[in-house]
mmCIF file of C-alpha atoms and ligand atoms in Angstrom:
data_model
loop_
_atom_site.group_PDB
_atom_site.id
_atom_site.type_symbol
_atom_site.label_atom_id
_atom_site.label_comp_id
_atom_site.label_asym_id
_atom_site.label_seq_id
_atom_site.Cartn_x
_atom_site.Cartn_y
_atom_site.Cartn_z
ATOM 1 C CA MET M 17 23.902 -0.017 -9.698
ATOM 2 C CA ARG M 18 20.198 -0.822 -9.701
ATOM 3 C CA VAL M 19 18.666 -2.922 -12.454
ATOM 4 C CA VAL M 20 15.058 -2.058 -13.289
ATOM 5 C CA TYR M 21 12.479 -3.636 -15.584
ATOM 6 C CA LEU M 22 10.939 -1.672 -18.445
ATOM 7 C CA ASN M 23 8.738 -3.124 -21.180
ATOM 8 C CA GLY M 24 10.356 -6.532 -21.406
ATOM 9 C CA SER M 25 13.977 -5.554 -20.662
ATOM 10 C CA PHE M 26 16.135 -5.491 -17.557
ATOM 11 C CA LEU M 27 18.255 -2.318 -17.698
ATOM 12 C CA PRO M 28 20.516 -0.172 -15.532
ATOM 13 C CA GLU M 29 18.165 2.425 -14.058
ATOM 14 C CA GLU M 30 19.730 5.335 -15.984
ATOM 15 C CA GLU M 31 19.025 3.571 -19.287
ATOM 16 C CA ALA M 32 15.306 3.075 -18.553
ATOM 17 C CA LEU M 33 13.662 5.851 -20.557
ATOM 18 C CA ILE M 34 9.924 6.563 -20.765
ATOM 19 C CA SER M 35 8.233 8.860 -23.316
ATOM 20 C CA PRO M 36 7.042 12.260 -22.051
ATOM 21 C CA PHE M 37 3.819 11.409 -23.907
ATOM 22 C CA ASP M 38 3.217 8.492 -21.573
ATOM 23 C CA ARG M 39 -0.275 8.818 -20.097
ATOM 24 C CA GLY M 40 1.110 7.888 -16.705
ATOM 25 C CA PHE M 41 3.092 11.160 -16.871
ATOM 26 C CA LEU M 42 0.429 13.377 -18.525
ATOM 27 C CA PHE M 43 -2.774 12.051 -16.889
ATOM 28 C CA ALA M 44 -1.679 9.865 -13.946
ATOM 29 C CA ASP M 45 -3.335 7.206 -16.130
ATOM 30 C CA ALA M 46 -1.626 4.320 -14.401
ATOM 31 C CA VAL M 47 -1.930 1.822 -11.582
ATOM 32 C CA TYR M 48 0.704 0.364 -9.283
ATOM 33 C CA GLU M 49 1.453 -2.294 -6.721
ATOM 34 C CA VAL M 50 4.077 -2.515 -3.977
ATOM 35 C CA THR M 51 5.115 -6.019 -2.917
ATOM 36 C CA SER M 52 7.390 -6.679 0.052
ATOM 37 C CA VAL M 53 10.409 -8.963 -0.040
ATOM 38 C CA ILE M 54 11.774 -10.796 3.001
ATOM 39 C CA GLU M 55 14.571 -13.355 2.901
ATOM 40 C CA GLY M 56 14.622 -12.788 -0.880
ATOM 41 C CA ARG M 57 11.018 -13.980 -1.279
ATOM 42 C CA LEU M 58 7.752 -12.182 -2.099
ATOM 43 C CA ILE M 59 5.010 -11.648 0.485
ATOM 44 C CA ASP M 60 1.436 -12.144 -0.754
ATOM 45 C CA PHE M 61 2.380 -12.051 -4.435
ATOM 46 C CA ASP M 62 -0.994 -13.497 -5.474
ATOM 47 C CA GLY M 63 -2.938 -10.902 -3.483
ATOM 48 C CA HIS M 64 -1.076 -8.123 -5.259
ATOM 49 C CA TRP M 65 -1.560 -9.842 -8.638
ATOM 50 C CA GLU M 66 -5.318 -10.101 -8.048
ATOM 51 C CA ARG M 67 -5.634 -6.460 -6.947
ATOM 52 C CA LEU M 68 -3.557 -5.337 -9.957
ATOM 53 C CA GLN M 69 -6.019 -7.054 -12.299
ATOM 54 C CA ARG M 70 -8.932 -5.463 -10.444
ATOM 55 C CA SER M 71 -7.426 -1.947 -10.644
ATOM 56 C CA LEU M 72 -6.670 -2.396 -14.356
ATOM 57 C CA GLY M 73 -10.193 -3.684 -14.986
ATOM 58 C CA MET M 74 -11.817 -0.758 -13.180
ATOM 59 C CA LEU M 75 -9.900 1.651 -15.435
ATOM 60 C CA LYS M 76 -10.625 -0.428 -18.568
ATOM 61 C CA MET M 77 -6.938 -1.155 -19.062
ATOM 62 C CA GLY M 78 -5.582 -4.448 -20.337
ATOM 63 C CA VAL M 79 -3.570 -6.860 -18.208
ATOM 64 C CA PRO M 80 -0.113 -6.650 -19.815
ATOM 65 C CA MET M 81 1.240 -10.048 -18.738
ATOM 66 C CA ASP M 82 0.132 -13.266 -17.077
ATOM 67 C CA ARG M 83 0.740 -14.194 -13.448
ATOM 68 C CA ASP M 84 3.714 -16.474 -14.044
ATOM 69 C CA THR M 85 5.508 -13.934 -16.247
ATOM 70 C CA LEU M 86 4.941 -11.231 -13.611
ATOM 71 C CA LEU M 87 6.192 -13.541 -10.862
ATOM 72 C CA ASP M 88 9.285 -14.421 -12.877
ATOM 73 C CA MET M 89 9.945 -10.716 -13.521
ATOM 74 C CA HIS M 90 9.633 -9.923 -9.795
ATOM 75 C CA ARG M 91 11.981 -12.787 -8.914
ATOM 76 C CA GLN M 92 14.524 -11.691 -11.507
ATOM 77 C CA LEU M 93 14.499 -8.154 -10.085
ATOM 78 C CA VAL M 94 15.073 -9.576 -6.609
ATOM 79 C CA SER M 95 17.994 -11.742 -7.712
ATOM 80 C CA ARG M 96 19.587 -9.261 -10.147
ATOM 81 C CA ASN M 97 19.613 -6.635 -7.385
ATOM 82 C CA GLY M 98 20.535 -9.041 -4.582
ATOM 83 C CA ILE M 99 17.525 -7.969 -2.500
ATOM 84 C CA ASP M 100 17.154 -9.757 0.822
ATOM 85 C CA GLU M 101 14.621 -7.335 2.349
ATOM 86 C CA GLY M 102 12.812 -4.507 0.609
ATOM 87 C CA LEU M 103 10.100 -3.594 -1.861
ATOM 88 C CA ILE M 104 9.208 -4.147 -5.484
ATOM 89 C CA TYR M 105 7.320 -1.270 -7.080
ATOM 90 C CA LEU M 106 5.346 -2.104 -10.230
ATOM 91 C CA GLN M 107 3.587 0.470 -12.416
ATOM 92 C CA VAL M 108 1.411 -0.158 -15.471
ATOM 93 C CA THR M 109 0.269 2.780 -17.614
ATOM 94 C CA ARG M 110 -2.092 3.069 -20.576
ATOM 95 C CA GLY M 111 0.988 3.796 -22.721
ATOM 96 C CA ALA M 112 2.193 6.760 -24.784
ATOM 97 C CA ALA M 113 -0.008 8.664 -27.248
ATOM 98 C CA ASP M 114 -0.572 12.258 -28.398
ATOM 99 C CA ARG M 115 -2.231 14.161 -25.548
ATOM 100 C CA ASP M 116 -5.985 13.587 -25.652
ATOM 101 C CA PHE M 117 -8.558 13.049 -22.894
ATOM 102 C CA ALA M 118 -9.978 10.153 -24.904
ATOM 103 C CA PHE M 119 -8.071 6.895 -24.497
ATOM 104 C CA PRO M 120 -5.553 6.014 -27.241
ATOM 105 C CA PRO M 121 -6.562 3.419 -29.847
ATOM 106 C CA GLU M 122 -6.831 -0.155 -28.695
ATOM 107 C CA GLY M 123 -3.548 -1.975 -29.138
ATOM 108 C CA THR M 124 -1.433 0.989 -27.955
ATOM 109 C CA PRO M 125 1.346 -0.761 -25.998
ATOM 110 C CA GLN M 126 1.078 -0.291 -22.252
ATOM 111 C CA THR M 127 4.137 0.780 -20.285
ATOM 112 C CA VAL M 128 5.244 -1.686 -17.625
ATOM 113 C CA PHE M 129 7.933 -0.536 -15.216
ATOM 114 C CA ALA M 130 9.218 -2.184 -12.048
ATOM 115 C CA MET M 131 12.022 -1.453 -9.622
ATOM 116 C CA THR M 132 13.385 -2.647 -6.297
ATOM 117 C CA GLN M 133 14.035 -0.655 -3.148
ATOM 118 C CA ALA M 134 16.375 -2.344 -0.653
ATOM 119 C CA LYS M 135 15.085 -1.588 2.826
ATOM 120 C CA GLY M 136 15.060 -3.228 6.250
ATOM 121 C CA LEU M 137 11.447 -4.157 7.007
ATOM 122 C CA ILE M 138 11.516 -6.487 9.987
ATOM 123 C CA ASP M 139 13.898 -4.434 12.161
ATOM 124 C CA ASN M 140 11.972 -1.180 11.808
ATOM 125 C CA PRO M 141 12.785 1.236 14.677
ATOM 126 C CA VAL M 142 9.260 2.706 14.395
ATOM 127 C CA ALA M 143 7.880 -0.638 15.638
ATOM 128 C CA LYS M 144 9.509 0.098 19.010
ATOM 129 C CA LYS M 145 8.800 3.825 19.112
ATOM 130 C CA GLY M 146 5.341 4.049 17.558
ATOM 131 C CA MET M 147 3.917 6.703 15.230
ATOM 132 C CA LYS M 148 2.371 10.084 15.882
ATOM 133 C CA ILE M 149 -0.695 10.735 13.755
ATOM 134 C CA VAL M 150 -2.701 13.851 12.951
ATOM 135 C CA THR M 151 -5.956 13.903 11.016
ATOM 136 C CA VAL M 152 -6.563 15.929 7.848
ATOM 137 C CA ASP M 153 -9.476 16.184 5.410
ATOM 138 C CA ASP M 154 -9.645 13.389 2.840
ATOM 139 C CA LEU M 155 -9.702 15.367 -0.412
ATOM 140 C CA ARG M 156 -8.959 12.424 -2.727
ATOM 141 C CA TRP M 157 -11.272 11.258 -5.492
ATOM 142 C CA ASP M 158 -14.051 8.767 -4.751
ATOM 143 C CA LEU M 159 -12.467 5.571 -6.088
ATOM 144 C CA CYS M 160 -9.801 4.989 -3.466
ATOM 145 C CA ASP M 161 -10.083 1.225 -3.972
ATOM 146 C CA VAL M 162 -8.347 1.614 -7.349
ATOM 147 C CA LYS M 163 -4.602 1.756 -6.781
ATOM 148 C CA THR M 164 -3.810 4.613 -9.153
ATOM 149 C CA VAL M 165 -0.626 6.690 -9.158
ATOM 150 C CA GLN M 166 -2.609 9.857 -8.354
ATOM 151 C CA LEU M 167 -0.652 10.313 -5.137
ATOM 152 C CA LEU M 168 -0.345 14.096 -4.947
ATOM 153 C CA TYR M 169 -2.971 14.537 -2.242
ATOM 154 C CA PRO M 170 -1.586 11.759 0.001
ATOM 155 C CA SER M 171 1.848 13.342 -0.487
ATOM 156 C CA LEU M 172 0.505 16.782 0.553
ATOM 157 C CA ALA M 173 -1.215 15.190 3.554
ATOM 158 C CA LYS M 174 2.039 13.466 4.589
ATOM 159 C CA MET M 175 3.860 16.809 4.425
ATOM 160 C CA ALA M 176 1.085 18.535 6.393
ATOM 161 C CA ALA M 177 1.516 15.858 9.089
ATOM 162 C CA LYS M 178 5.290 16.337 9.158
ATOM 163 C CA GLY M 179 4.756 20.099 9.368
ATOM 164 C CA ARG M 180 2.697 19.470 12.512
ATOM 165 C CA GLY M 181 5.415 17.306 14.063
ATOM 166 C CA ALA M 182 3.659 13.998 13.285
ATOM 167 C CA ASP M 183 4.761 10.957 11.283
ATOM 168 C CA ASP M 184 1.670 10.499 9.134
ATOM 169 C CA ALA M 185 -1.873 11.710 8.522
ATOM 170 C CA TRP M 186 -5.117 9.822 8.853
ATOM 171 C CA LEU M 187 -7.661 11.059 6.320
ATOM 172 C CA VAL M 188 -11.174 12.045 7.372
ATOM 173 C CA ARG M 189 -14.233 12.135 5.134
ATOM 174 C CA ASP M 190 -17.742 12.983 6.391
ATOM 175 C CA GLY M 191 -16.434 12.986 9.970
ATOM 176 C CA LEU M 192 -15.033 9.443 9.715
ATOM 177 C CA VAL M 193 -11.483 8.168 9.271
ATOM 178 C CA THR M 194 -11.006 6.506 5.892
ATOM 179 C CA GLU M 195 -7.330 5.422 6.000
ATOM 180 C CA GLY M 196 -3.766 6.720 6.270
ATOM 181 C CA THR M 197 -1.861 8.407 3.437
ATOM 182 C CA SER M 198 -0.530 5.000 2.349
ATOM 183 C CA ASN M 199 -1.838 2.492 4.887
ATOM 184 C CA ASN M 200 -4.978 1.086 6.486
ATOM 185 C CA THR M 201 -5.911 2.185 9.992
ATOM 186 C CA TYR M 202 -7.088 0.377 13.122
ATOM 187 C CA ILE M 203 -8.048 1.230 16.681
ATOM 188 C CA VAL M 204 -8.497 -0.972 19.744
ATOM 189 C CA THR M 205 -11.468 -0.034 21.921
ATOM 190 C CA ASP M 206 -11.562 -0.092 25.710
ATOM 191 C CA ASP M 207 -13.166 -3.524 25.697
ATOM 192 C CA GLY M 208 -10.365 -4.898 23.519
ATOM 193 C CA GLU M 209 -12.146 -4.984 20.164
ATOM 194 C CA ILE M 210 -10.143 -4.240 17.002
ATOM 195 C CA VAL M 211 -11.983 -1.793 14.740
ATOM 196 C CA THR M 212 -11.035 -1.079 11.133
ATOM 197 C CA ARG M 213 -12.938 0.639 8.344
ATOM 198 C CA ASP M 214 -15.108 -1.696 6.261
ATOM 199 C CA LEU M 215 -14.259 -2.242 2.583
ATOM 200 C CA SER M 216 -15.799 0.187 0.067
ATOM 201 C CA HIS M 217 -14.665 2.706 -2.547
ATOM 202 C CA ALA M 218 -13.493 4.904 0.380
ATOM 203 C CA ILE M 219 -10.324 2.905 1.089
ATOM 204 C CA LEU M 220 -7.718 0.790 -0.614
ATOM 205 C CA HIS M 221 -8.426 -2.879 0.034
ATOM 206 C CA GLY M 222 -5.059 -3.536 1.631
ATOM 207 C CA ILE M 223 -3.416 -6.863 0.996
ATOM 208 C CA THR M 224 -1.704 -6.511 4.377
ATOM 209 C CA ARG M 225 -5.092 -5.609 5.945
ATOM 210 C CA LYS M 226 -6.517 -8.943 4.807
ATOM 211 C CA ALA M 227 -3.532 -10.828 6.231
ATOM 212 C CA VAL M 228 -3.639 -8.840 9.488
ATOM 213 C CA LEU M 229 -7.348 -9.568 9.970
ATOM 214 C CA ALA M 230 -6.631 -13.276 9.491
ATOM 215 C CA CYS M 231 -3.843 -12.996 12.114
ATOM 216 C CA ALA M 232 -6.255 -11.225 14.511
ATOM 217 C CA GLU M 233 -8.797 -13.997 14.116
ATOM 218 C CA ARG M 234 -6.170 -16.665 14.688
ATOM 219 C CA LEU M 235 -4.989 -14.905 17.845
ATOM 220 C CA GLY M 236 -8.577 -14.774 19.116
ATOM 221 C CA TYR M 237 -9.191 -11.004 19.018
ATOM 222 C CA ARG M 238 -12.689 -9.683 18.452
ATOM 223 C CA LEU M 239 -12.910 -7.745 15.210
ATOM 224 C CA VAL M 240 -15.373 -5.224 13.843
ATOM 225 C CA GLU M 241 -15.226 -3.707 10.361
ATOM 226 C CA ARG M 242 -16.837 -0.287 10.659
ATOM 227 C CA ALA M 243 -15.953 3.380 10.349
ATOM 228 C CA PHE M 244 -14.768 5.360 13.400
ATOM 229 C CA THR M 245 -14.400 9.071 14.132
ATOM 230 C CA PRO M 246 -11.151 10.932 14.887
ATOM 231 C CA GLU M 247 -12.518 11.505 18.425
ATOM 232 C CA GLU M 248 -13.012 7.778 18.978
ATOM 233 C CA ALA M 249 -9.443 7.210 17.745
ATOM 234 C CA GLU M 250 -8.073 9.920 20.058
ATOM 235 C CA GLY M 251 -9.632 8.089 23.022
ATOM 236 C CA ALA M 252 -8.745 4.551 21.890
ATOM 237 C CA ARG M 253 -6.697 2.212 24.050
ATOM 238 C CA GLU M 254 -4.300 1.701 21.159
ATOM 239 C CA ALA M 255 -4.093 2.119 17.403
ATOM 240 C CA PHE M 256 -1.986 0.882 14.509
ATOM 241 C CA ILE M 257 -1.562 0.890 10.747
ATOM 242 C CA SER M 258 -0.829 -1.755 8.128
ATOM 243 C CA SER M 259 0.690 -1.763 4.659
ATOM 244 C CA ALA M 260 3.183 -3.668 2.540
ATOM 245 C CA GLY M 261 6.541 -2.470 3.737
ATOM 246 C CA THR M 262 5.445 -1.366 7.195
ATOM 247 C CA PHE M 263 3.552 -4.630 8.004
ATOM 248 C CA VAL M 264 1.951 -3.503 11.289
ATOM 249 C CA LEU M 265 3.175 -0.351 13.059
ATOM 250 C CA PRO M 266 1.834 0.965 16.366
ATOM 251 C CA VAL M 267 0.370 4.458 16.753
ATOM 252 C CA VAL M 268 1.089 6.168 20.080
ATOM 253 C CA SER M 269 -0.637 9.526 19.642
ATOM 254 C CA ILE M 270 -3.453 11.018 17.570
ATOM 255 C CA ASN M 271 -3.898 14.795 17.245
ATOM 256 C CA GLY M 272 -1.722 15.225 20.361
ATOM 257 C CA HIS M 273 -3.776 12.770 22.460
ATOM 258 C CA THR M 274 -1.529 10.059 23.912
ATOM 259 C CA LEU M 275 -2.965 6.550 23.520
ATOM 260 C CA GLY M 276 -2.686 4.241 26.525
ATOM 261 C CA ASN M 277 0.616 4.843 28.298
ATOM 262 C CA GLY M 278 2.250 6.292 25.170
ATOM 263 C CA ALA M 279 4.149 3.112 24.295
ATOM 264 C CA PRO M 280 3.292 0.666 21.473
ATOM 265 C CA GLY M 281 0.271 -1.397 22.520
ATOM 266 C CA PRO M 282 0.192 -5.174 23.030
ATOM 267 C CA VAL M 283 -2.344 -5.858 20.259
ATOM 268 C CA ALA M 284 -0.212 -4.077 17.638
ATOM 269 C CA GLU M 285 2.892 -5.896 18.890
ATOM 270 C CA ALA M 286 1.211 -9.307 18.822
ATOM 271 C CA LEU M 287 -0.205 -8.712 15.328
ATOM 272 C CA ARG M 288 3.136 -7.496 13.980
ATOM 273 C CA ALA M 289 4.896 -10.610 15.317
ATOM 274 C CA GLU M 290 2.206 -12.954 13.966
ATOM 275 C CA TYR M 291 2.167 -11.203 10.567
ATOM 276 C CA ILE M 292 5.964 -11.583 10.242
ATOM 277 C CA ARG M 293 5.805 -15.218 11.350
ATOM 278 C CA VAL M 294 3.180 -16.046 8.708
ATOM 279 C CA ALA M 295 4.914 -13.960 6.012
ATOM 280 C CA ARG M 296 8.155 -15.893 6.595
ATOM 281 C CA GLU M 297 6.243 -19.147 6.232
ATOM 282 C CA THR M 298 4.235 -18.232 3.127
ATOM 283 C CA ALA M 299 6.494 -15.906 1.065
ATOM 284 C CA ILE M 300 7.312 -17.348 -2.372
HETATM 285 N N1 LIG Z 6 0.481 1.855 -0.097
HETATM 286 N N2 LIG Z 6 -4.192 2.520 1.767
HETATM 287 C C1 LIG Z 6 -3.483 3.258 0.901
HETATM 288 C C2 LIG Z 6 -4.019 4.582 0.495
HETATM 289 C C3 LIG Z 6 -2.257 2.788 0.395
HETATM 290 O O1 LIG Z 6 -1.569 3.534 -0.473
HETATM 291 C C4 LIG Z 6 -1.777 1.523 0.821
HETATM 292 C C5 LIG Z 6 -0.490 0.955 0.314
HETATM 293 C C6 LIG Z 6 -2.554 0.791 1.744
HETATM 294 C C7 LIG Z 6 -2.134 -0.571 2.235
HETATM 295 O O2 LIG Z 6 -2.259 -1.534 1.212
HETATM 296 P P1 LIG Z 6 -1.313 -2.824 1.178
HETATM 297 O O3 LIG Z 6 -1.476 -3.505 2.498
HETATM 298 O O4 LIG Z 6 -1.853 -3.639 0.068
HETATM 299 O O5 LIG Z 6 0.079 -2.317 0.968
HETATM 300 C C8 LIG Z 6 -3.759 1.312 2.171
HETATM 301 C C9 LIG Z 6 1.704 1.381 -0.691
HETATM 302 C C10 LIG Z 6 2.507 0.502 0.189
HETATM 303 C C11 LIG Z 6 2.498 2.558 -1.240
HETATM 304 O O6 LIG Z 6 1.864 3.427 -1.807
HETATM 305 O O7 LIG Z 6 3.735 2.582 -1.122
#
C-alpha cells in the first residue's frame, strides 16, 4: 500500500482527498517536479528545488515550504514506501476556491501533494534498444520553461507518436525542434558535435540536461546550444533524449529515417554511463 503526502500528512493513497474546487483540477493552476531516486537517495534535489521556486515565482504563487522541509518530506516518502529506485512526483497548486478566473485571496492555503513511483531506472531496456521518434507540431503555450501541469498536449503528442508506431514525439515550432513530450532532445552531427536547443521560454530547462551537458564537457565532447530542424535530426549520426527518470536514452530513428547503423550510438551510451556514475556519487 502506497503512502503519499498531502498538505502536511502522510496517508494511504486512498485516504488522500483533494477538493474538486482545487485550482489544479479546475484551471491546471499548478506546478510540479519529478525527482529520481537511486539507491534510496535523491538525484539533483537542489536543482529541482530551485526550478520549483522559479516556476512558482513565474506564476505568482507562494513557496509552500522551505528546502529542508521539502527534502525531509521527500526522504520520508522514500523510506515509508521502501523505494530503492524510482520517482518522486511533487505538485503544488494555488489551492481550492470558488471557481473564478481571478486568483483566490492571498492566504488561501496551497495544496501540496507528493507520491512515489517505484521503477527500475538504471536497467532500462530502452537504453539497449533505443527509441523511435516522430515529429509533431508544438501546439503548447509559450511559457514552456514553467513546469505547469498543463500536460494535455504532450499527452496527445505521445499518443500520436504511438499511433504512428513510434515511442515518443519531438515537438516542432517554426520549423525547429523544441523538445520531446517530456524530455530534452539532442543530436550528434557528422563531425561529432553534440547539439541541443538553447535555453529560452520554448523549452523546459531540464535538470538532467544541465547534468548531461556537464558530463559531455567532462568527457571532452564539443557542444553547441542551438536549435535544429527535423531534417537535420533525420540525417544526424545519432540522437538522444534526457529527463529525470530516463537519464539519457538513445534515439535510433526519426520520422522513419534510421540514424547511424540503427543501434544506440556511442555518445549516448557514454553520456548515460557518466550520468549514472555521477548521480550515484552525488545523490543525497
Ligand atoms: N518531464 N522537457 C519537458 C517538456 C519535460 O516535461 C521534462 C521532464 C524535461 C526534462 O526535464 P528534467 O531533466 O528536469 O526531468 C524536458 C518529467 C520527467 C515528467 O513530466 O515526468
